Amino acid sequence: MILRGDRLILGTCYYPEHWTETMWRDDLKRMKDTGIEVVRIAEFAWNKIEPREGNFNYDFFDRFLDIAEEENMKVIMGTPTATPPAWLTEKYPEALNADKDGNLFYHGARRHYNYNSPVYQELSARIVEKMAEHYGKRPCIIGWQIDNEVNCENDEFYSESDHQAFRKFVQDKYGSLEALNEAWGTVFWNQTYTDWKEIHAPRKTCSDSTNPHEVLDYFRFVSYSARSFVKRQSDIIKKYKKQGDFITTNGLFGNLDSHRMNRESLDFITYDSYPNFAYCLDAYSDKPGNMKDRKWSRNLSMTRSISPVFGIMEQQSGANGWNTRMEAPTPRPGQITLWTMQSVAHGADYISYFRWRTCTVGTEIYWHGILDYSGRDNRRIREIREIHKKFEKMKKIAGSHYEAKVGMIKDYDNTWDSQLDVWHGRLEKQSQKAFFETAQLTHTPFDYVNLDETVTEDDLKGYKVLFYPHAAIMTQEQTELLKKYVENGGVLVLGCRNAYKNINGKCVMENLPGVLADFAGVDIPEYTAIAPDTEKVIVNWEGTEMEAAVFAEQLDTLDDTSQIVGTYGSDYYKGTGALTRKAVGKGEVYYYGSAYTADSVRVFLEKLDVIEPFGNLAEVPETCEIAMRTKNEEKYLFILNYEKTPASVKFLKPMKDLWTDNTLIGEVELEPYGVLVAEVL
Amino acid sequence: MILRGDRLILGTCYYPEHWTETMWRDDLKRMKDTGIEVVRIAEFAWNKIEPREGNFNYDFFDRFLDIAEEENMKVIMGTPTATPPAWLTEKYPEALNADKDGNLFYHGARRHYNYNSPVYQELSARIVEKMAEHYGKRPCIIGWQIDNEVNCENDEFYSESDHQAFRKFVQDKYGSLEALNEAWGTVFWNQTYTDWKEIHAPRKTCSDSTNPHEVLDYFRFVSYSARSFVKRQSDIIKKYKKQGDFITTNGLFGNLDSHRMNRESLDFITYDSYPNFAYCLDAYSDKPGNMKDRKWSRNLSMTRSISPVFGIMEQQSGANGWNTRMEAPTPRPGQITLWTMQSVAHGADYISYFRWRTCTVGTEIYWHGILDYSGRDNRRIREIREIHKKFEKMKKIAGSHYEAKVGMIKDYDNTWDSQLDVWHGRLEKQSQKAFFETAQLTHTPFDYVNLDETVTEDDLKGYKVLFYPHAAIMTQEQTELLKKYVENGGVLVLGCRNAYKNINGKCVMENLPGVLADFAGVDIPEYTAIAPDTEKVIVNWEGTEMEAAVFAEQLDTLDDTSQIVGTYGSDYYKGTGALTRKAVGKGEVYYYGSAYTADSVRVFLEKLDVIEPFGNLAEVPETCEIAMRTKNEEKYLFILNYEKTPASVKFLKPMKDLWTDNTLIGEVELEPYGVLVAEVL
Amino acid sequence: MILRGDRLILGTCYYPEHWTETMWRDDLKRMKDTGIEVVRIAEFAWNKIEPREGNFNYDFFDRFLDIAEEENMKVIMGTPTATPPAWLTEKYPEALNADKDGNLFYHGARRHYNYNSPVYQELSARIVEKMAEHYGKRPCIIGWQIDNEVNCENDEFYSESDHQAFRKFVQDKYGSLEALNEAWGTVFWNQTYTDWKEIHAPRKTCSDSTNPHEVLDYFRFVSYSARSFVKRQSDIIKKYKKQGDFITTNGLFGNLDSHRMNRESLDFITYDSYPNFAYCLDAYSDKPGNMKDRKWSRNLSMTRSISPVFGIMEQQSGANGWNTRMEAPTPRPGQITLWTMQSVAHGADYISYFRWRTCTVGTEIYWHGILDYSGRDNRRIREIREIHKKFEKMKKIAGSHYEAKVGMIKDYDNTWDSQLDVWHGRLEKQSQKAFFETAQLTHTPFDYVNLDETVTEDDLKGYKVLFYPHAAIMTQEQTELLKKYVENGGVLVLGCRNAYKNINGKCVMENLPGVLADFAGVDIPEYTAIAPDTEKVIVNWEGTEMEAAVFAEQLDTLDDTSQIVGTYGSDYYKGTGALTRKAVGKGEVYYYGSAYTADSVRVFLEKLDVIEPFGNLAEVPETCEIAMRTKNEEKYLFILNYEKTPASVKFLKPMKDLWTDNTLIGEVELEPYGVLVAEVL
């Protein structure tokens, strides 16, 4: 399928409706000159097709597509449902989203609609059907983008339609009020429901505290609503699109199971990558441990867990900024290339720059595209021309896969539970941050592994080590799967606070860690948050020291199949168990009674012998990221320098620099923001 | 009356509705084993008795009470009105409280009702009547708890019913609009009311500023509403309860005259004591001057001013935490004992731990009880078993009274005025903090003395010194009472900004300090907030220096019956009067023109010879609290170590350690969080 | 006209309705004793004239005016429309303002009305007409104040009437939806309007981001609404007032073109000057660069740009404070004089103290007047008596004008654009702060020059140098005017980010700086916000170094009529142009590619030879402000010491101290907060 696996391709986002028709052809020609082959269009252009309710007119994009075909430009067609017309929301305010107090979000920004209003479902399905029917067979079209950035701006919905849909959602899920009351533990604070009409999506409550089990279901409901909205569009487009044309959507946002959305409705996911957010004047921090633009590698890894080879629908090409917030500098020379290659290193085969020309009107006048307001040639378009040349030199990378032997397990139930539960959330935040940073700084590539019902032993067996730090919610089925992984030789590293909740987020009345106890061979007679007046808590793991954080479970072994291998060094639990190990089949399971820290992750990676797998190929400073994409026997090494100072790399084996065809061996200097893409010989 | 004065008794909070009936008997047996004799139940269990409107069923608690009686467990029965059922608030949303903008607080948390909705008054009175009628004669019941934590979560009410009730409240109070307009000074900003329907409880206004005299009446109204709500229940229960059974409610919250509520409706007050709040991860501060868990002695002193011997209905027994906020560590070994003895030292004869088992569902899953989710035996239940043994050893303490020769006068009018008035509030906050901390650190026990219309000379004569720092509102009657106290030999220490407001909070057009001028012999021709660019202001009191804070009144004597004994050392008022003294009858009145600081309180305590009254018994480090309870000639000394390090105490006279029967004399070491309870021989 | 130009006159604000009638005569006599000749009254007294709807009664103020005339007191009559009566807003809630969510601001504070409600327009016009008709010919009246502090408390309006009026405003402005859609760039995010009823004033939107061009029009609409409201009153008063009586209003507030309001409706503006805000306990900062009370000279300069000779309707005479916020100390000895003279130095001929007696009721009980609650004589009234004597000694200053050779151009379009546009706002804030502070510290007096359609070459030609830092919006007409100024010998200093927007705030698709490019001879091929990780950026201007801030435009010359005279020293734009100069006619235009800093302003003032114009008269420390008022050949020098420590001044030429008639020459010491007013001989 085009954009994945055949070549590395450049694109851009184009807004024909912003410019005079006389500019279109010149712009397309100039894109081709720059090496850009694809444009995404139409995702905010509902009025251009249906300027009044039920009044459809296709001329505008017909004219544009005519020119695109004449100029041999490929087109990704966006459905325009992220920005309903003024006539729609004025006539049907029930289509609008609302805040928790019921105040509507009105026309003037974007994504102010809700997924569950019947009238919006009908009118948005109709515009998609009309567009797909009319434009579906145009030869220039290669694919479709559904809506734009699903769940961006808001990922909570409180319109009247949402309250009704939530009621139906839980009615379908639980069947009876008895079951719902049991699942939600409504006996607490006398919350028992006695009539379905008493059920609402979360509303304003005293102390802003609502039943957590309901909130967990509410997040699931939001995800379901968004997925259903996307699927309705996907089903329509499939009826009309040409064979081989793809369906995608762009970005990763909250309260949305993107993995399932992708399976249900998309051919692959695309991501919108804006690493320059790290340099916004108000947001910037140079605290130690801030990974700045390098943090986008985390998002790209998450994207890859959905689609191993993917696209970037919007790649940073200028300063970001709205008129109301976000003041960021123009990317420095080399940064556009760096961030482009960051995307490619993690699995992107398609890079589409946002946007061709900088918008001159509206909220996004400071969200700079390739060209500034005047449209004159500038440093940034020249850099992108060079990127095109580089892509030509490295094109065989397309279709190759990112290489990782370490996995970090994630699952949506626990992600959402950690949002609504501050005890869980603090742990998750700490451990995820520590893990990502240490993996990056030690040049240990890793994958996110999304644990859902589709995952099998086979999906896991490629990983030498899997981390799963705080699975508050853990089922028997998941335990069985993890056990098989370990029995087959895998190593599983659990953190604290696992398996103390069931699938509804209710605490289990068992000895902890619940369903994991036998598997991990561990018992937890006592636990505590690390008190704020406790000095640094050191865990001693067979002579190696590492710092604990946030929480301290005091571990015992269940029986002699497991061993305590680490103990705490502080407070009243000094000397009690902090880390256990149990051999299971050919593998091992570790249970760690605390949250991860930068140094404890490093110790785990070292002791489990998965740190720095490409250390035999090159010595690279911490400030550079290292990544490898492989295809069959071919191996492509990426080295990315995120600093404004040069970096010195020492190649231990000869490689071929794909951009220059030079052989790389010994000391090589990367310029500031410099990148090397090398084939391992 | 049981729970006060006969013995020291342990209890716990139990939620039969959370657990299967098969667990009840075992739980009660195990409680008895632990030394627990009383359970409080039912305070959130409306649905268990009235699952549908008007549909009453008593089986559930009948079954529980049967078992309680079989197991010889005493029961405190809670009325369930803090958490109305879903069917109620769905059908009668007028029962809900609202924020100032009129947005309702919905079902899902607790205390979302308002006191003034007629339908809620009716339905809550009915459930109380039904419960009292049905269960009132059960032998196991020893008392009743009305509602739960009155005015917790919200202490402001803005439902439509509240607006109407407020209108009626002020109509009853003032009789005519003329009187109301005069009392509220509505001539200011043209606020004059010309029709009763123009009167509302405070609503959203520009700059969030409403008539302060109205707001003062509004706080009085909230207190009246809450008290009336409690009294309606109390009156009902009195009709049905057994002779000797008590009525109480739990906790101290805002905008509520708990003293009057107690007189009107209760036999005594109980307090809910959670000193571990001081260690919540987000709230913790180790700034110097932070008294941390020791601050709860302030709350206990306030409780004691309502009921000299009282109970703790909820005493901390585990980590606190909701799923939405408050992450606190598990109490360290010894802390449960420390906090229990802190309560007892201040006058509690009943300690009921919150709660038996940790809740596994809902918002409070992290508000740990004695037992964790699994119910297994743990360190905390073992510590409580030890407390029970200690109680047995010290049981004769029951009924004894806390010993203090120093009083801090408080009154609700000024407390509420200091809430709505930032000038008053800043002074009050500064002086109260300084006073409490210094009294604690100097081992000078004190009582809060609530000044209301029931207080007589006799109530005051036991105090050598009374402090009354900032009585902005002061009446002629209060002045007369204070004068009698002084004439009889008392020493009264006033701070700045007294008596400049009348009972409505309107400023008096007299030379300041208004009604106090003659009594204190002082005149205040000028005053100022201490400017933020003024260096430290030192007051020199006959050679002793102490720091002034926040405000500087420049004092003159009215005539030669009074003397300036302290002068300022800074700014343009350098050399002017800061402190006056006047002999009145056998006593003295001091007028201090500033707010209290830690060092000025120490100077007052020293100069007035009331500091460290038990210094002849023992030398105790600052980090320990000291308290004495006395009964007839018996004296019981408590020494409490709040630190995680040991403390060294030197006994100057021999005492008997009540727990060990050892004689204490000379150097004795208290372990971390250690407590000594000793009888003075 | 009285109060401007004839004499220096003292007044006060008086509230007869707050005091008993028996106090009035004594108060007026005592004012005269103090030197006070004028009282402002009635501005919050609607109920005293119309206690019920349509029920008018003039007795109250008739009685007061009788006494005023007997006591020979002049009166400024306020219209009472800032505080509608309770009966009005209760019956007509449509008269109330609302927040963006539509929640009304209710009775209880002030300024809770909206300008566009038809019923409020009618009722407020009626009360004004009744008052003007009845009192207009009273001999004691010398002028009228319309409403009070227009746009204070709130300068945004979202009532239903405002939504409707905004719709009409843009309908009148644009005529067609096509024109509106074009002007607002509604093509962005599919915002196109297809029916006028879809237009609303800004409402709640996602991410709180609304179309910026609409918001710009909205601010214009608010200004239009306020101006129209004032004009309606002014037109009515003109029908009834005596010949020679003036019309004014007081204060400067947001979203209001006070210059145009003044031209349309007023004889001159008055300002309300409260420099003690700088010392509020919560707001105070002693960071370097905080100008504290000296910042009020900025506001006075802005006032002067409206009316070169003006009045102070409310001058600080005591502590400021509401009961809900703002705790400030009492002015120190000398500060009332200092702040009074600060007003006079900048052009005030009338000083009216707020207020005679401190209010004893309502929100402003801590907003102290001259007298305290008791009314006793105090230090402050004594200081004002001395001020009166000083005024007598310096009375010939009246009518003279503030002397400045430097101008800072301001215009409302850019001011409002900088409010809604954070990129523009950050620049404007930085440059205005730096400019004011440096001008003050270098003793370089300046005027604000309001650039609107009434300004001509003649208005500008008196300035040697004009600064205009960030005119994001710039028109061809403005460019032509500035060009004429320069051609005639003026020097114009532009900062960065000029002329990139049109009058609607839409970005121009031209090479930057758009309409200024030819005039300034500059081209801007690249620009960037200075990145947060960029070290200090130094600009080297022909050997002089100065710091750049916030932004870096990389300047080229357009042709050889201009020169690059300064270059950047940092980051990837090191060595590129930072400052250009072009000779145009007899003058020069500078284009500076960054925002101003304290040191760059100093360099500009020095290099352009306009720094410290009175340096030949006296050497004055930075901590003192210097100002000159001139009339014909007479020159009056003001030296104001803002510090609590003495200041040493060295007079280089002999001058006459107007207060003492002494000759000043050589070293002279100013006491803390001291002021010298000297005639240059």
Coordinates of C-alpha atoms in Angstrom, one line a residue, chain C residues 101-239:
Chain C
D101 CA -20.8 31.6 30.1
G102 CA -23.8 33.8 30.5
N103 CA -23.8 33.9 34.3
L104 CA -25.2 37.2 35.4
F105 CA -23.4 39.6 37.7
Y106 CA -25.9 40.5 40.4
H107 CA -26.7 43.4 42.7
G108 CA -24.3 43.8 45.6
A109 CA -21.1 45.3 44.1
R110 CA -21.0 48.0 41.4
R111 CA -20.8 48.3 37.6
H112 CA -22.9 45.2 37.1
Y113 CA -25.0 46.7 34.4
N114 CA -24.4 46.4 30.6
Y115 CA -24.4 49.3 28.1
N116 CA -26.7 47.8 25.6
S117 CA -29.8 46.8 27.4
P118 CA -32.6 49.0 26.0
V119 CA -34.3 49.2 29.3
Y120 CA -31.2 50.3 31.1
Q121 CA -30.4 52.8 28.4
E122 CA -33.9 54.2 28.9
L123 CA -33.9 54.3 32.7
S124 CA -30.4 55.6 33.0
A125 CA -31.1 58.3 30.4
R126 CA -34.2 59.2 32.4
I127 CA -32.4 59.6 35.8
V128 CA -29.7 61.7 34.1
E129 CA -32.3 63.9 32.4
K130 CA -34.2 64.3 35.7
M131 CA -31.1 65.3 37.6
A132 CA -29.7 67.6 34.9
E133 CA -33.1 69.3 34.5
H134 CA -33.6 69.7 38.2
Y135 CA -30.1 70.6 39.4
G136 CA -28.6 72.0 36.2
K137 CA -28.9 75.6 37.1
R138 CA -27.8 75.4 40.7
P139 CA -25.1 78.1 41.1
C140 CA -22.8 75.9 43.2
I141 CA -22.5 73.3 40.5
I142 CA -19.4 73.8 38.3
G143 CA -19.4 70.6 36.4
W144 CA -20.7 67.1 35.9
Q145 CA -19.1 63.7 36.2
I146 CA -20.7 61.0 34.0
D147 CA -21.1 57.7 35.7
N148 CA -18.0 56.5 37.6
E149 CA -14.9 54.8 36.3
V150 CA -16.3 53.6 33.0
N151 CA -15.2 50.0 32.3
C152 CA -13.8 49.5 35.8
E153 CA -14.5 46.1 37.4
N154 CA -15.4 44.6 34.0
D155 CA -14.4 45.6 30.6
E156 CA -16.1 42.6 28.8
F157 CA -19.8 42.3 28.4
Y158 CA -21.7 39.2 27.5
S159 CA -25.3 39.8 28.3
E160 CA -28.0 38.9 25.8
S161 CA -28.3 42.6 24.9
D162 CA -24.5 42.7 24.2
H163 CA -24.8 39.7 21.8
Q164 CA -27.5 41.4 19.9
A165 CA -25.8 44.8 19.9
F166 CA -22.5 43.2 18.7
R167 CA -24.4 41.5 15.9
K168 CA -25.8 44.9 14.9
F169 CA -22.4 46.6 15.3
V170 CA -20.7 44.2 12.8
Q171 CA -23.8 44.3 10.5
D172 CA -23.4 48.1 10.3
K173 CA -19.7 47.8 9.9
Y174 CA -19.5 45.2 7.2
G175 CA -22.9 45.5 5.5
S176 CA -22.7 41.9 4.1
L177 CA -21.8 38.5 5.5
E178 CA -19.4 38.2 2.6
A179 CA -17.5 41.2 3.8
L180 CA -17.6 40.0 7.4
N181 CA -16.4 36.5 6.4
E182 CA -13.6 38.0 4.4
A183 CA -12.6 40.5 7.2
W184 CA -12.6 37.7 9.9
G185 CA -10.9 35.1 7.7
T186 CA -13.7 32.7 8.6
V187 CA -12.4 30.3 6.0
F188 CA -10.1 29.1 8.8
W189 CA -11.5 26.2 10.7
N190 CA -14.7 26.4 8.6
Q191 CA -16.0 29.3 10.5
T192 CA -18.0 30.9 7.6
Y193 CA -21.2 32.6 8.6
T194 CA -24.2 32.1 6.4
D195 CA -26.8 34.0 8.5
W196 CA -26.5 37.0 10.7
K197 CA -28.2 35.2 13.6
E198 CA -25.1 32.9 13.7
I199 CA -23.1 35.9 14.9
H200 CA -22.5 36.3 18.6
A201 CA -20.1 38.1 20.8
P202 CA -17.3 35.7 21.7
R203 CA -18.7 32.7 23.7
K204 CA -17.2 29.7 25.4
T205 CA -15.2 27.7 22.9
C206 CA -12.8 24.7 23.0
S207 CA -9.4 25.7 24.3
D208 CA -10.8 29.2 25.0
S209 CA -9.7 30.2 21.5
T210 CA -12.0 32.3 19.3
N211 CA -11.4 33.9 16.0
P212 CA -8.9 36.7 16.7
H213 CA -10.3 39.1 14.1
E214 CA -13.8 38.8 15.7
V215 CA -12.2 39.4 19.1
L216 CA -10.5 42.6 17.8
D217 CA -13.9 43.8 16.6
Y218 CA -15.4 42.8 19.9
F219 CA -13.0 45.1 21.8
R220 CA -13.9 47.9 19.4
F221 CA -17.5 47.1 20.1
V222 CA -17.0 47.3 23.8
S223 CA -15.4 50.7 23.4
Y224 CA -18.1 51.9 21.1
S225 CA -20.8 50.7 23.6
A226 CA -19.1 52.5 26.5
R227 CA -18.6 55.7 24.5
S228 CA -22.1 55.7 23.3
F229 CA -23.4 55.3 26.8
V230 CA -21.3 58.2 27.9
K231 CA -22.3 60.3 24.9
R232 CA -26.0 59.8 25.6
Q233 CA -25.5 61.2 29.1
S234 CA -23.3 64.0 27.8
D235 CA -25.9 65.0 25.2
I236 CA -28.6 65.2 27.9
I237 CA -26.5 67.2 30.4
K238 CA -25.6 69.7 27.7
K239 CA -29.2 70.6 27.3

